[in-house]
Amino acid sequence: GAVVSQHPSRVICKSGTSVKIECRSLDFQATTMFWYRQFPKKSLMLMATSNEGSKATYEQGVEKDKFLINHASLTLSTLTVTSAHPEDSSFYICSARDLSENYGYTFGSGTRLTVV
Amino acid sequence: AQKVTQAQTEISVVEKEDVTLDCVYETRDTTYYLFWYKQPPSGELVFLIRRNSFDEQNEISGRYSWNFQKSTSSFNFTITASQVVDSAVYFCALSEAGRTYKYIFGTGTRLKVLA
């Protein structure tokens, strides 16, 4: 089945620094990937849709300049949390769809970001 | 508007008990997809099932079974003879067959299976 790899799985950074999270589709090409955020003991909220070769589409309330998304190739999307602050600490997870399979998206393993 | 409601925030059962996790959804689309995912403490989302709106057949997979009822907009998940390894957060999700294929997740149900 389709595999989505997300890296790193955990990251701790200092306030004010930027952190990049990678999401790769390992055995398929993904023109669209999605980025979600999950607060502790909460549900997953869609942050943005990452489109290969074009600008990402952000959900209402998500700061575009804070969460930079780049989908430079058909197998890689990156989410950069810029000038991170403790309130950005969260679990970030991406998903992608293998069009050769029946409908359904595969999720990455997630990245736990802690900003200190 | 689309919405997924998982009214049970947390459920505790003793091993070998059966447990049903409820999911109620709202959508105006006639074509949509429903999912269940398991999120163990490690955090990854494990796909359990996908069901499209035109298929109301119930499904059984080992100890897992799903009851999809369009009349009540529900897609409930039952674990038979629960095991400690079933302890996790379970999410129900909805996706409409529109342009963006976005997932709308419920708030999740934390299942604790006690030995």
GROMACS .gro file of C-alpha atoms in nm:
model
  231
    1GLY     CA    1   0.000   0.000   0.000
    2ALA     CA    2   0.088   0.365  -0.023
    3VAL     CA    3   0.341   0.493   0.228
    4VAL     CA    4   0.387   0.849   0.344
    5SER     CA    5   0.704   0.927   0.533
    6GLN     CA    6   0.722   1.223   0.765
    7HIS     CA    7   1.038   1.359   0.917
    8PRO     CA    8   1.137   1.438   1.185
    9SER     CA    9   0.912   1.248   1.423
   10ARG     CA   10   1.004   1.473   1.712
   11VAL     CA   11   1.173   1.810   1.728
   12ILE     CA   12   1.247   2.052   2.007
   13CYS     CA   13   1.346   2.403   1.915
   14LYS     CA   14   1.400   2.736   2.081
   15SER     CA   15   1.156   3.022   2.052
   16GLY     CA   16   1.227   3.237   1.751
   17THR     CA   17   1.380   2.967   1.539
   18SER     CA   18   1.227   2.800   1.235
   19VAL     CA   19   1.155   2.433   1.193
   20LYS     CA   20   1.104   2.241   0.872
   21ILE     CA   21   0.894   1.927   0.854
   22GLU     CA   22   0.909   1.701   0.550
   23CYS     CA   23   0.635   1.485   0.407
   24ARG     CA   24   0.729   1.236   0.135
   25SER     CA   25   0.521   0.996  -0.067
   26LEU     CA   26   0.753   0.699  -0.095
   27ASP     CA   27   0.610   0.489  -0.373
   28PHE     CA   28   0.368   0.715  -0.549
   29GLN     CA   29   0.335   1.067  -0.678
   30ALA     CA   30   0.113   1.312  -0.498
   31THR     CA   31   0.004   1.633  -0.664
   32THR     CA   32  -0.182   1.725  -0.350
   33MET     CA   33  -0.086   1.678   0.012
   34PHE     CA   34  -0.259   1.799   0.324
   35TRP     CA   35  -0.119   1.931   0.649
   36TYR     CA   36  -0.306   1.887   0.975
   37ARG     CA   37  -0.243   2.005   1.327
   38GLN     CA   38  -0.351   1.829   1.640
   39PHE     CA   39  -0.355   1.991   1.982
   40PRO     CA   40  -0.319   1.763   2.286
   41LYS     CA   41  -0.623   1.544   2.328
   42LYS     CA   42  -0.796   1.723   2.045
   43SER     CA   43  -0.898   1.637   1.695
   44LEU     CA   44  -0.701   1.696   1.379
   45MET     CA   45  -0.761   2.027   1.210
   46LEU     CA   46  -0.677   2.082   0.847
   47MET     CA   47  -0.427   2.363   0.813
   48ALA     CA   48  -0.362   2.378   0.443
   49THR     CA   49  -0.368   2.199   0.112
   50SER     CA   50  -0.029   2.170  -0.051
   51ASN     CA   51  -0.038   2.179  -0.431
   52GLU     CA   52   0.259   2.070  -0.637
   53GLY     CA   53   0.397   2.357  -0.840
   54SER     CA   54   0.161   2.620  -0.703
   55LYS     CA   55   0.073   2.804  -0.386
   56ALA     CA   56  -0.076   2.626  -0.094
   57THR     CA   57  -0.435   2.684   0.004
   58TYR     CA   58  -0.472   2.773   0.368
   59GLU     CA   59  -0.772   2.719   0.590
   60GLN     CA   60  -0.934   3.012   0.758
   61GLY     CA   61  -0.741   3.129   1.060
   62VAL     CA   62  -0.410   2.973   0.960
   63GLU     CA   63  -0.129   3.224   0.922
   64LYS     CA   64   0.035   3.185   0.584
   65ASP     CA   65   0.350   3.365   0.689
   66LYS     CA   66   0.383   3.153   1.001
   67PHE     CA   67   0.333   2.819   0.833
   68LEU     CA   68   0.516   2.814   0.502
   69ILE     CA   69   0.433   2.526   0.271
   70ASN     CA   70   0.639   2.424  -0.027
   71HIS     CA   71   0.542   2.142  -0.261
   72ALA     CA   72   0.836   2.147  -0.497
   73SER     CA   73   0.804   1.798  -0.636
   74LEU     CA   74   0.545   1.526  -0.678
   75THR     CA   75   0.681   1.337  -0.382
   76LEU     CA   76   0.774   1.605  -0.132
   77SER     CA   77   0.591   1.873   0.062
   78THR     CA   78   0.748   2.071   0.342
   79LEU     CA   79   0.594   2.269   0.623
   80THR     CA   80   0.814   2.533   0.784
   81VAL     CA   81   0.706   2.680   1.113
   82THR     CA   82   0.872   3.019   1.113
   83SER     CA   83   0.973   3.211   1.423
   84ALA     CA   84   0.828   2.938   1.637
   85HIS     CA   85   0.672   3.016   1.973
   86PRO     CA   86   0.557   2.786   2.252
   87GLU     CA   87   0.197   2.811   2.131
   88ASP     CA   88   0.307   2.648   1.806
   89SER     CA   89   0.391   2.333   1.999
   90SER     CA   90   0.168   2.068   1.858
   91PHE     CA   91   0.147   1.744   1.662
   92TYR     CA   92   0.165   1.804   1.287
   93ILE     CA   93   0.065   1.534   1.043
   94CYS     CA   94   0.050   1.521   0.665
   95SER     CA   95  -0.148   1.309   0.426
   96ALA     CA   96  -0.139   1.223   0.059
   97ARG     CA   97  -0.334   1.013  -0.182
   98ASP     CA   98  -0.214   0.744  -0.419
   99LEU     CA   99  -0.443   0.783  -0.718
  100SER     CA  100  -0.370   0.430  -0.832
  101GLU     CA  101  -0.546   0.295  -0.526
  102ASN     CA  102  -0.908   0.314  -0.427
  103TYR     CA  103  -1.009   0.638  -0.269
  104GLY     CA  104  -0.840   0.710   0.058
  105TYR     CA  105  -0.555   0.908   0.195
  106THR     CA  106  -0.249   0.781   0.371
  107PHE     CA  107  -0.120   0.971   0.670
  108GLY     CA  108   0.235   1.025   0.773
  109SER     CA  109   0.349   0.925   1.119
  110GLY     CA  110   0.335   1.281   1.245
  111THR     CA  111   0.583   1.526   1.394
  112ARG     CA  112   0.567   1.634   1.754
  113LEU     CA  113   0.700   1.988   1.777
  114THR     CA  114   0.793   2.135   2.113
  115VAL     CA  115   0.900   2.496   2.126
  116VAL     CA  116   1.083   2.597   2.442
  117ALA     CA  117  -2.178   2.228   0.649
  118GLN     CA  118  -1.991   1.908   0.714
  119LYS     CA  119  -1.952   1.790   1.065
  120VAL     CA  120  -1.853   1.474   1.245
  121THR     CA  121  -1.960   1.416   1.605
  122GLN     CA  122  -1.810   1.160   1.836
  123ALA     CA  123  -2.005   1.217   2.153
  124GLN     CA  124  -1.803   0.973   2.362
  125THR     CA  125  -1.489   1.147   2.479
  126GLU     CA  126  -1.348   0.854   2.669
  127ILE     CA  127  -1.456   0.496   2.725
  128SER     CA  128  -1.305   0.243   2.964
  129VAL     CA  129  -1.378  -0.126   2.934
  130VAL     CA  130  -1.236  -0.440   3.081
  131GLU     CA  131  -1.054  -0.675   2.850
  132LYS     CA  132  -1.279  -0.911   2.654
  133GLU     CA  133  -1.575  -0.679   2.674
  134ASP     CA  134  -1.736  -0.555   2.355
  135VAL     CA  135  -1.735  -0.183   2.296
  136THR     CA  136  -1.908   0.041   2.041
  137LEU     CA  137  -1.776   0.378   1.938
  138ASP     CA  138  -2.037   0.614   1.800
  139CYS     CA  139  -2.001   0.846   1.504
  140VAL     CA  140  -2.266   1.079   1.367
  141TYR     CA  141  -2.203   1.291   1.062
  142GLU     CA  142  -2.361   1.578   0.875
  143THR     CA  143  -2.322   1.653   0.508
  144ARG     CA  144  -2.527   1.796   0.226
  145ASP     CA  145  -2.349   1.594  -0.040
  146THR     CA  146  -2.498   1.275  -0.175
  147THR     CA  147  -2.155   1.131  -0.243
  148TYR     CA  148  -1.919   1.112   0.048
  149TYR     CA  149  -1.679   0.883   0.227
  150LEU     CA  150  -1.653   0.783   0.588
  151PHE     CA  151  -1.343   0.660   0.765
  152TRP     CA  152  -1.225   0.527   1.094
  153TYR     CA  153  -0.866   0.575   1.207
  154LYS     CA  154  -0.684   0.451   1.514
  155GLN     CA  155  -0.423   0.670   1.681
  156PRO     CA  156  -0.209   0.476   1.930
  157PRO     CA  157   0.004   0.663   2.186
  158SER     CA  158   0.287   0.684   1.933
  159GLY     CA  159   0.075   0.926   1.736
  160GLU     CA  160   0.048   0.788   1.386
  161LEU     CA  161  -0.291   0.747   1.226
  162VAL     CA  162  -0.371   0.391   1.136
  163PHE     CA  163  -0.633   0.343   0.868
  164LEU     CA  164  -0.910   0.103   0.966
  165ILE     CA  165  -1.188   0.137   0.714
  166ARG     CA  166  -1.329   0.344   0.432
  167ARG     CA  167  -1.693   0.338   0.334
  168ASN     CA  168  -1.861   0.526   0.053
  169SER     CA  169  -2.209   0.669   0.081
  170PHE     CA  170  -2.359   0.425  -0.166
  171ASP     CA  171  -2.254   0.118   0.023
  172GLU     CA  172  -2.455   0.063   0.338
  173GLN     CA  173  -2.342  -0.291   0.389
  174ASN     CA  174  -2.206  -0.354   0.730
  175GLU     CA  175  -1.854  -0.483   0.743
  176ILE     CA  176  -1.670  -0.719   0.969
  177SER     CA  177  -1.296  -0.756   0.986
  178GLY     CA  178  -1.182  -0.988   1.257
  179ARG     CA  179  -1.285  -0.839   1.589
  180TYR     CA  180  -1.386  -0.512   1.424
  181SER     CA  181  -1.724  -0.438   1.274
  182TRP     CA  182  -1.888  -0.129   1.137
  183ASN     CA  183  -2.253  -0.033   1.115
  184PHE     CA  184  -2.333   0.232   0.855
  185GLN     CA  185  -2.687   0.371   0.864
  186LYS     CA  186  -2.765   0.658   0.631
  187SER     CA  187  -3.110   0.702   0.782
  188THR     CA  188  -2.953   0.813   1.108
  189SER     CA  189  -2.628   0.948   0.957
  190SER     CA  190  -2.428   0.718   1.176
  191PHE     CA  191  -2.122   0.506   1.121
  192ASN     CA  192  -2.056   0.317   1.441
  193PHE     CA  193  -1.757   0.099   1.517
  194THR     CA  194  -1.765  -0.206   1.739
  195ILE     CA  195  -1.471  -0.393   1.881
  196THR     CA  196  -1.558  -0.743   1.998
  197ALA     CA  197  -1.364  -0.907   2.278
  198SER     CA  198  -1.150  -0.600   2.333
  199GLN     CA  199  -0.781  -0.631   2.408
  200VAL     CA  200  -0.536  -0.403   2.584
  201VAL     CA  201  -0.369  -0.334   2.250
  202ASP     CA  202  -0.693  -0.176   2.134
  203SER     CA  203  -0.631   0.113   2.372
  204ALA     CA  204  -0.598   0.421   2.156
  205VAL     CA  205  -0.784   0.724   2.032
  206TYR     CA  206  -1.022   0.645   1.751
  207PHE     CA  207  -1.123   0.905   1.498
  208CYS     CA  208  -1.418   0.903   1.265
  209ALA     CA  209  -1.379   1.119   0.954
  210LEU     CA  210  -1.587   1.240   0.662
  211SER     CA  211  -1.475   1.337   0.317
  212GLU     CA  212  -1.696   1.474   0.043
  213ALA     CA  213  -1.633   1.383  -0.317
  214GLY     CA  214  -1.582   1.740  -0.412
  215ARG     CA  215  -1.281   1.913  -0.552
  216THR     CA  216  -1.058   1.911  -0.252
  217TYR     CA  217  -1.110   1.578  -0.079
  218LYS     CA  218  -1.066   1.729   0.263
  219TYR     CA  219  -1.110   1.517   0.569
  220ILE     CA  220  -1.332   1.641   0.847
  221PHE     CA  221  -1.241   1.462   1.166
  222GLY     CA  222  -1.447   1.404   1.474
  223THR     CA  223  -1.301   1.492   1.811
  224GLY     CA  224  -1.202   1.134   1.875
  225THR     CA  225  -1.289   0.878   2.138
  226ARG     CA  226  -1.020   0.764   2.376
  227LEU     CA  227  -1.061   0.394   2.444
  228LYS     CA  228  -0.894   0.241   2.747
  229VAL     CA  229  -0.900  -0.135   2.772
  230LEU     CA  230  -0.807  -0.251   3.117
  231ALA     CA  231  -0.646  -0.587   3.182
   0.00000   0.00000   0.00000
